[in-house]
Amino acid sequence: MDSCRAAGWLFLHGFGVAEDAARAEALYKKACLGKNTAACMELAVEYHHWHNWPAGPSAAVAEARQHELVCARGEQRGCLALALDVLRRPEELSAFRDTVGKTAQKTAEDACTASNVVACLALLEIAQQDDDTPGVEVMSAKLLEMCLAGEVRACEPVVNHHWKNKTPEEQRSLSKEVYLKSCRFSQAECRAGRAEECSFAVACVGQYGDEPRGRETTRAELTYHACVGGRDFEQCAALATRLESADGVPRDLNKARLFDLAACQHGVFDGCWRSIARLRKEGQGPDVDKKIFELTKMACRMNDKRDSGGLTGCMALADLYENGRGTQKDVEKAVEIWTAGCRYMVAACNELRRLNRPVPPDSADADEP
């Protein structure tokens, strides 16, 4: 079953094969039903990452079902994970209330008492969400105790906690000690390929004293681990910038081009835009225009008005359709993109007005006089 799990990972992330989330899910589920616990737990996490999953339940429900399978086999980590799922999302996971829901709080508290850092972190998160000040104090104290005893995963959440029983000097000294432990943990985790730790790992480099190899060299190394080991494509784009500007690494334009392209292929706008800029510098003509068109399609995302990069990519794509650059001229396709983008960007609405096309009622400037 390990081979099914490994194949599922390859199809999910597109290593050596075309990405295929449906096939990956089937392989993971086959491994999970074959009692490969790691496959169940990995798939549960992946449901919250962006993949082109086949239609099905929400990510939270799909995750909880995987944990339920592990719990049903008598494995405590599955039961704890399911309990924490229910505590975090009681409404969305109401179907589990009559089973694990009745004991979820006790399951989590017992695990935390036994120094299970995952349980303690979850209980702190829930207490913060519920504005439960006494609960926050209890969990913070427990995590601090674990942090100072060497459980570095417990450190980061309590770095900036205000301790009522500490003097200002004691607070500063304790915060520094906790911060350093948290930084060392994040850097070790980042080097091991866990991308979610890399942003903090890069940011905390050299905060308290110089790095033996230099700050920028260390930051570049951690950025590399985040990109290659953790497949964090935002960090791949950051690595490309470092390679292009010789920031902590030798200048290598070929590698910069490759990392930007990888970032672009996974929806990172900066990677696409720099790749397009390089193409424009290298020449002109139909072949270049076609490559620019393909990259611009990758740069276009309209799932969040805060994603200004993705929206800018969509505006550029509509312009290429309208003018027939790199693709067949298709004004209606441009109008379709502007209509979708008008919810997020006034500029898209203005393009519709320029062509005397209807502006949707939920336009970005609907409330303007």
Tab-separated table of N, CA and C in Angstrom, residues 240-361:
chain	number	residue	atom	x	y	z
A	240	ALA	N	13.844	32.541	-7.357
A	240	ALA	CA	14.196	33.044	-8.689
A	240	ALA	C	14.715	34.476	-8.608
A	241	THR	N	14.073	35.291	-7.777
A	241	THR	CA	14.522	36.675	-7.599
A	241	THR	C	15.937	36.711	-7.035
A	242	ARG	N	16.213	35.850	-6.064
A	242	ARG	CA	17.557	35.800	-5.476
A	242	ARG	C	18.594	35.357	-6.509
A	243	LEU	N	18.239	34.370	-7.317
A	243	LEU	CA	19.173	33.880	-8.338
A	243	LEU	C	19.444	34.939	-9.400
A	244	GLU	N	18.443	35.743	-9.701
A	244	GLU	CA	18.614	36.771	-10.726
A	244	GLU	C	19.457	37.934	-10.219
A	245	SER	N	19.332	38.234	-8.922
A	245	SER	CA	20.036	39.396	-8.373
A	245	SER	C	21.266	39.016	-7.555
A	246	ALA	N	21.621	37.717	-7.533
A	246	ALA	CA	22.781	37.231	-6.763
A	246	ALA	C	22.659	37.608	-5.290
A	247	ASP	N	21.469	37.416	-4.734
A	247	ASP	CA	21.189	37.769	-3.346
A	247	ASP	C	21.326	36.525	-2.464
A	248	GLY	N	22.531	36.312	-1.934
A	248	GLY	CA	22.778	35.156	-1.077
A	248	GLY	C	23.172	33.906	-1.834
A	249	VAL	N	23.113	33.952	-3.162
A	249	VAL	CA	23.493	32.818	-4.020
A	249	VAL	C	24.192	33.370	-5.260
A	250	PRO	N	25.010	32.548	-5.941
A	250	PRO	CA	25.615	33.018	-7.193
A	250	PRO	C	24.534	33.310	-8.235
A	251	ARG	N	24.775	34.309	-9.049
A	251	ARG	CA	23.802	34.669	-10.091
A	251	ARG	C	23.694	33.544	-11.116
A	252	ASP	N	22.448	33.155	-11.420
A	252	ASP	CA	22.217	32.073	-12.376
A	252	ASP	C	20.879	32.334	-13.061
A	253	LEU	N	20.938	32.963	-14.228
A	253	LEU	CA	19.715	33.357	-14.926
A	253	LEU	C	18.931	32.156	-15.440
A	254	ASN	N	19.624	31.090	-15.809
A	254	ASN	CA	18.912	29.898	-16.287
A	254	ASN	C	18.073	29.269	-15.178
A	255	LYS	N	18.655	29.153	-13.990
A	255	LYS	CA	17.895	28.604	-12.868
A	255	LYS	C	16.768	29.549	-12.461
A	256	ALA	N	17.039	30.851	-12.516
A	256	ALA	CA	15.985	31.821	-12.193
A	256	ALA	C	14.800	31.643	-13.127
A	257	ARG	N	15.100	31.439	-14.405
A	257	ARG	CA	14.041	31.236	-15.402
A	257	ARG	C	13.221	29.980	-15.077
A	258	LEU	N	13.908	28.901	-14.710
A	258	LEU	CA	13.221	27.641	-14.412
A	258	LEU	C	12.342	27.754	-13.167
A	259	PHE	N	12.857	28.391	-12.116
A	259	PHE	CA	12.068	28.513	-10.888
A	259	PHE	C	10.881	29.455	-11.081
A	260	ASP	N	11.063	30.515	-11.855
A	260	ASP	CA	9.931	31.398	-12.146
A	260	ASP	C	8.856	30.660	-12.937
A	261	LEU	N	9.284	29.851	-13.892
A	261	LEU	CA	8.320	29.106	-14.702
A	261	LEU	C	7.563	28.093	-13.846
A	262	ALA	N	8.270	27.412	-12.941
A	262	ALA	CA	7.600	26.462	-12.038
A	262	ALA	C	6.580	27.186	-11.169
A	263	ALA	N	6.957	28.364	-10.667
A	263	ALA	CA	6.024	29.146	-9.846
A	263	ALA	C	4.806	29.560	-10.659
A	264	CYS	N	5.049	29.992	-11.881
A	264	CYS	CA	3.957	30.416	-12.759
A	264	CYS	C	2.996	29.268	-13.025
A	265	GLN	N	3.533	28.092	-13.289
A	265	GLN	CA	2.693	26.929	-13.590
A	265	GLN	C	1.812	26.530	-12.418
A	266	HIS	N	2.145	27.034	-11.229
A	266	HIS	CA	1.336	26.728	-10.050
A	266	HIS	C	0.652	27.986	-9.505
A	267	GLY	N	0.393	28.934	-10.405
A	267	GLY	CA	-0.474	30.051	-10.060
A	267	GLY	C	0.154	31.203	-9.321
A	268	VAL	N	1.482	31.317	-9.326
A	268	VAL	CA	2.133	32.442	-8.650
A	268	VAL	C	2.357	33.555	-9.663
A	269	PHE	N	1.672	34.655	-9.483
A	269	PHE	CA	1.666	35.735	-10.463
A	269	PHE	C	3.066	36.275	-10.742
A	270	ASP	N	3.862	36.514	-9.691
A	270	ASP	CA	5.192	37.104	-9.900
A	270	ASP	C	6.051	36.239	-10.815
A	271	GLY	N	5.946	34.916	-10.667
A	271	GLY	CA	6.702	34.024	-11.542
A	271	GLY	C	6.286	34.170	-12.987
A	272	CYS	N	4.980	34.291	-13.221
A	272	CYS	CA	4.480	34.474	-14.591
A	272	CYS	C	4.952	35.799	-15.170
A	273	TRP	N	4.821	36.844	-14.382
A	273	TRP	CA	5.106	38.179	-14.912
A	273	TRP	C	6.577	38.342	-15.256
A	274	ARG	N	7.461	37.787	-14.428
A	274	ARG	CA	8.886	37.869	-14.752
A	274	ARG	C	9.217	37.004	-15.964
A	275	SER	N	8.554	35.851	-16.083
A	275	SER	CA	8.770	34.999	-17.261
A	275	SER	C	8.338	35.719	-18.529
A	276	ILE	N	7.222	36.422	-18.457
A	276	ILE	CA	6.730	37.191	-19.607
A	276	ILE	C	7.701	38.319	-19.946
A	277	ALA	N	8.197	38.995	-18.912
A	277	ALA	CA	9.137	40.100	-19.140
A	277	ALA	C	10.404	39.599	-19.832
A	278	ARG	N	10.881	38.414	-19.453
A	278	ARG	CA	12.074	37.863	-20.106
A	278	ARG	C	11.798	37.566	-21.578
A	279	LEU	N	10.636	37.002	-21.862
A	279	LEU	CA	10.295	36.702	-23.254
A	279	LEU	C	10.264	37.972	-24.092
A	280	ARG	N	9.725	39.031	-23.542
A	280	ARG	CA	9.633	40.287	-24.294
A	280	ARG	C	11.008	40.869	-24.571
A	281	LYS	N	11.942	40.652	-23.642
A	281	LYS	CA	13.302	41.142	-23.847
A	281	LYS	C	14.043	40.323	-24.900
A	282	GLU	N	13.685	39.043	-24.991
A	282	GLU	CA	14.439	38.136	-25.857
A	282	GLU	C	14.046	38.226	-27.319
A	283	GLY	N	12.904	38.805	-27.622
A	283	GLY	CA	12.529	38.902	-29.027
A	283	GLY	C	11.054	39.160	-29.240
A	284	GLN	N	10.662	39.203	-30.512
A	284	GLN	CA	9.280	39.450	-30.892
A	284	GLN	C	8.872	38.447	-31.963
A	285	GLY	N	7.581	38.429	-32.242
A	285	GLY	CA	7.096	37.555	-33.297
A	285	GLY	C	6.009	36.623	-32.806
A	286	PRO	N	5.383	35.886	-33.723
A	286	PRO	CA	4.256	35.013	-33.375
A	286	PRO	C	4.581	33.967	-32.317
A	287	ASP	N	5.775	33.366	-32.395
A	287	ASP	CA	6.124	32.327	-31.418
A	287	ASP	C	6.233	32.906	-30.008
A	288	VAL	N	6.863	34.074	-29.909
A	288	VAL	CA	6.985	34.733	-28.607
A	288	VAL	C	5.610	35.130	-28.092
A	289	ASP	N	4.778	35.684	-28.970
A	289	ASP	CA	3.426	36.093	-28.570
A	289	ASP	C	2.622	34.909	-28.042
A	290	LYS	N	2.771	33.761	-28.692
A	290	LYS	CA	2.026	32.573	-28.258
A	290	LYS	C	2.480	32.127	-26.867
A	291	LYS	N	3.792	32.154	-26.619
A	291	LYS	CA	4.307	31.778	-25.299
A	291	LYS	C	3.816	32.755	-24.229
A	292	ILE	N	3.804	34.041	-24.575
A	292	ILE	CA	3.313	35.051	-23.635
A	292	ILE	C	1.841	34.812	-23.316
A	293	PHE	N	1.067	34.465	-24.339
A	293	PHE	CA	-0.354	34.184	-24.137
A	293	PHE	C	-0.536	33.014	-23.163
A	294	GLU	N	0.234	31.944	-23.336
A	294	GLU	CA	0.100	30.775	-22.464
A	294	GLU	C	0.474	31.120	-21.021
A	295	LEU	N	1.529	31.903	-20.847
A	295	LEU	CA	1.932	32.311	-19.502
A	295	LEU	C	0.895	33.231	-18.870
A	296	THR	N	0.309	34.105	-19.674
A	296	THR	CA	-0.697	35.027	-19.152
A	296	THR	C	-1.935	34.267	-18.692
A	297	LYS	N	-2.290	33.198	-19.404
A	297	LYS	CA	-3.408	32.361	-18.957
A	297	LYS	C	-3.124	31.779	-17.570
A	298	MET	N	-1.875	31.357	-17.355
A	298	MET	CA	-1.509	30.816	-16.042
A	298	MET	C	-1.560	31.896	-14.962
A	299	ALA	N	-1.288	33.135	-15.358
A	299	ALA	CA	-1.238	34.227	-14.383
A	299	ALA	C	-2.615	34.708	-13.972
A	300	CYS	N	-3.637	34.333	-14.717
A	300	CYS	CA	-4.995	34.840	-14.469
A	300	CYS	C	-5.687	34.007	-13.398
A	301	ARG	N	-6.063	34.677	-12.303
A	301	ARG	CA	-6.857	34.037	-11.249
A	301	ARG	C	-7.880	35.047	-10.752
A	302	MET	N	-9.109	34.585	-10.545
A	302	MET	CA	-10.156	35.485	-10.064
A	302	MET	C	-10.929	34.844	-8.918
A	303	ASN	N	-10.211	34.462	-7.863
A	303	ASN	CA	-10.892	33.846	-6.732
A	303	ASN	C	-10.871	34.712	-5.489
A	304	ASP	N	-10.241	35.880	-5.566
A	304	ASP	CA	-10.122	36.710	-4.372
A	304	ASP	C	-9.748	38.127	-4.790
A	305	LYS	N	-10.542	39.109	-4.355
A	305	LYS	CA	-10.253	40.493	-4.747
A	305	LYS	C	-8.934	40.994	-4.163
A	306	ARG	N	-8.435	40.309	-3.121
A	306	ARG	CA	-7.145	40.716	-2.547
A	306	ARG	C	-5.969	40.228	-3.378
A	307	ASP	N	-6.241	39.314	-4.305
A	307	ASP	CA	-5.177	38.767	-5.157
A	307	ASP	C	-4.987	39.693	-6.354
A	308	SER	N	-4.362	40.828	-6.110
A	308	SER	CA	-4.228	41.830	-7.169
A	308	SER	C	-3.387	41.316	-8.329
A	309	GLY	N	-2.412	40.443	-8.037
A	309	GLY	CA	-1.583	39.900	-9.109
A	309	GLY	C	-2.387	39.063	-10.077
A	310	GLY	N	-3.165	38.127	-9.545
A	310	GLY	CA	-3.981	37.271	-10.401
A	310	GLY	C	-4.984	38.054	-11.218
A	311	LEU	N	-5.573	39.085	-10.637
A	311	LEU	CA	-6.539	39.917	-11.358
A	311	LEU	C	-5.853	40.714	-12.462
A	312	THR	N	-4.651	41.202	-12.184
A	312	THR	CA	-3.889	41.901	-13.222
A	312	THR	C	-3.594	40.966	-14.382
A	313	GLY	N	-3.279	39.703	-14.070
A	313	GLY	CA	-3.058	38.715	-15.121
A	313	GLY	C	-4.293	38.529	-15.985
A	314	CYS	N	-5.470	38.548	-15.369
A	314	CYS	CA	-6.716	38.398	-16.131
A	314	CYS	C	-6.957	39.602	-17.040
A	315	MET	N	-6.653	40.787	-16.547
A	315	MET	CA	-6.804	41.983	-17.383
A	315	MET	C	-5.884	41.893	-18.597
A	316	ALA	N	-4.663	41.422	-18.374
A	316	ALA	CA	-3.721	41.274	-19.488
A	316	ALA	C	-4.202	40.210	-20.466
A	317	LEU	N	-4.789	39.139	-19.951
A	317	LEU	CA	-5.297	38.072	-20.815
A	317	LEU	C	-6.447	38.579	-21.683
A	318	ALA	N	-7.345	39.340	-21.091
A	318	ALA	CA	-8.455	39.903	-21.863
A	318	ALA	C	-7.938	40.810	-22.974
A	319	ASP	N	-6.893	41.569	-22.672
A	319	ASP	CA	-6.302	42.455	-23.679
A	319	ASP	C	-5.732	41.651	-24.848
A	320	LEU	N	-5.089	40.516	-24.541
A	320	LEU	CA	-4.543	39.672	-25.613
A	320	LEU	C	-5.662	39.106	-26.482
A	321	TYR	N	-6.764	38.698	-25.862
A	321	TYR	CA	-7.904	38.197	-26.639
A	321	TYR	C	-8.490	39.301	-27.520
A	322	GLU	N	-8.623	40.487	-26.954
A	322	GLU	CA	-9.238	41.581	-27.719
A	322	GLU	C	-8.391	41.950	-28.931
A	323	ASN	N	-7.077	41.904	-28.758
A	323	ASN	CA	-6.187	42.336	-29.835
A	323	ASN	C	-5.627	41.183	-30.667
A	324	GLY	N	-5.952	39.954	-30.297
A	324	GLY	CA	-5.493	38.807	-31.077
A	324	GLY	C	-3.994	38.615	-31.050
A	325	ARG	N	-3.366	38.860	-29.911
A	325	ARG	CA	-1.912	38.662	-29.786
A	325	ARG	C	-1.638	37.314	-29.136
A	326	GLY	N	-0.981	36.430	-29.859
A	326	GLY	CA	-0.657	35.107	-29.341
A	326	GLY	C	-1.804	34.132	-29.405
A	327	THR	N	-2.951	34.598	-29.840
A	327	THR	CA	-4.136	33.752	-29.950
A	327	THR	C	-5.078	34.363	-30.976
A	328	GLN	N	-6.111	33.631	-31.320
A	328	GLN	CA	-7.085	34.170	-32.270
A	328	GLN	C	-7.871	35.303	-31.616
A	329	LYS	N	-8.110	36.368	-32.362
A	329	LYS	CA	-8.856	37.513	-31.840
A	329	LYS	C	-10.249	37.051	-31.406
A	330	ASP	N	-10.634	37.391	-30.170
A	330	ASP	CA	-11.918	36.946	-29.631
A	330	ASP	C	-12.410	37.982	-28.624
A	331	VAL	N	-13.116	38.983	-29.130
A	331	VAL	CA	-13.597	40.066	-28.271
A	331	VAL	C	-14.578	39.534	-27.230
A	332	GLU	N	-15.409	38.570	-27.621
A	332	GLU	CA	-16.394	38.041	-26.680
A	332	GLU	C	-15.719	37.343	-25.495
A	333	LYS	N	-14.587	36.691	-25.761
A	333	LYS	CA	-13.851	36.064	-24.663
A	333	LYS	C	-13.295	37.134	-23.726
A	334	ALA	N	-12.817	38.231	-24.309
A	334	ALA	CA	-12.328	39.342	-23.487
A	334	ALA	C	-13.454	39.896	-22.623
A	335	VAL	N	-14.633	40.051	-23.219
A	335	VAL	CA	-15.793	40.562	-22.479
A	335	VAL	C	-16.161	39.608	-21.340
A	336	GLU	N	-16.065	38.322	-21.598
A	336	GLU	CA	-16.366	37.316	-20.564
A	336	GLU	C	-15.426	37.479	-19.368
A	337	ILE	N	-14.147	37.699	-19.655
A	337	ILE	CA	-13.168	37.871	-18.576
A	337	ILE	C	-13.428	39.165	-17.819
A	338	TRP	N	-13.679	40.255	-18.547
A	338	TRP	CA	-13.940	41.536	-17.879
A	338	TRP	C	-15.213	41.468	-17.035
A	339	THR	N	-16.215	40.756	-17.524
A	339	THR	CA	-17.466	40.641	-16.768
A	339	THR	C	-17.226	39.909	-15.449
A	340	ALA	N	-16.442	38.824	-15.505
A	340	ALA	CA	-16.115	38.089	-14.279
A	340	ALA	C	-15.251	38.939	-13.347
A	341	GLY	N	-14.316	39.696	-13.928
A	341	GLY	CA	-13.407	40.505	-13.124
A	341	GLY	C	-14.019	41.764	-12.567
A	342	CYS	N	-15.137	42.193	-13.130
A	342	CYS	CA	-15.774	43.443	-12.704
A	342	CYS	C	-16.210	43.395	-11.244
A	343	ARG	N	-16.443	42.202	-10.717
A	343	ARG	CA	-16.811	42.072	-9.302
A	343	ARG	C	-15.663	42.508	-8.394
A	344	TYR	N	-14.430	42.415	-8.902
A	344	TYR	CA	-13.251	42.649	-8.075
A	344	TYR	C	-12.477	43.914	-8.446
A	345	MET	N	-12.536	44.314	-9.731
A	345	MET	CA	-11.699	45.421	-10.204
A	345	MET	C	-12.519	46.431	-10.993
A	346	VAL	N	-12.416	47.689	-10.603
A	346	VAL	CA	-13.112	48.753	-11.333
A	346	VAL	C	-12.597	48.830	-12.764
A	347	ALA	N	-11.298	48.556	-12.960
A	347	ALA	CA	-10.723	48.632	-14.310
A	347	ALA	C	-11.443	47.697	-15.271
A	348	ALA	N	-11.846	46.510	-14.792
A	348	ALA	CA	-12.570	45.573	-15.652
A	348	ALA	C	-13.943	46.133	-16.022
A	349	CYS	N	-14.600	46.775	-15.068
A	349	CYS	CA	-15.905	47.399	-15.342
A	349	CYS	C	-15.758	48.500	-16.389
A	350	ASN	N	-14.682	49.261	-16.283
A	350	ASN	CA	-14.464	50.353	-17.238
A	350	ASN	C	-14.254	49.829	-18.654
A	351	GLU	N	-13.625	48.665	-18.777
A	351	GLU	CA	-13.461	48.066	-20.108
A	351	GLU	C	-14.820	47.688	-20.699
A	352	LEU	N	-15.710	47.191	-19.868
A	352	LEU	CA	-17.060	46.869	-20.347
A	352	LEU	C	-17.778	48.131	-20.815
A	353	ARG	N	-17.630	49.199	-20.062
A	353	ARG	CA	-18.272	50.464	-20.441
A	353	ARG	C	-17.681	50.993	-21.746
A	354	ARG	N	-16.380	50.816	-21.918
A	354	ARG	CA	-15.735	51.285	-23.151
A	354	ARG	C	-16.361	50.630	-24.375
A	355	LEU	N	-16.739	49.360	-24.226
A	355	LEU	CA	-17.342	48.632	-25.347
A	355	LEU	C	-18.872	48.655	-25.308
A	356	ASN	N	-19.415	49.497	-24.405
A	356	ASN	CA	-20.879	49.598	-24.270
A	356	ASN	C	-21.519	48.249	-23.956
A	357	ARG	N	-20.862	47.485	-23.091
A	357	ARG	CA	-21.403	46.198	-22.669
A	357	ARG	C	-21.993	46.318	-21.260
A	358	PRO	N	-22.954	45.455	-20.910
A	358	PRO	CA	-23.588	45.536	-19.586
A	358	PRO	C	-22.583	45.331	-18.452
A	359	VAL	N	-22.734	46.131	-17.421
A	359	VAL	CA	-21.911	46.000	-16.219
A	359	VAL	C	-22.732	45.251	-15.170
A	360	PRO	N	-22.228	44.168	-14.594
A	360	PRO	CA	-23.013	43.390	-13.627
A	360	PRO	C	-23.397	44.217	-12.401
A	361	PRO	N	-24.554	43.914	-11.803
A	361	PRO	CA	-25.029	44.710	-10.659
A	361	PRO	C	-24.120	44.636	-9.437
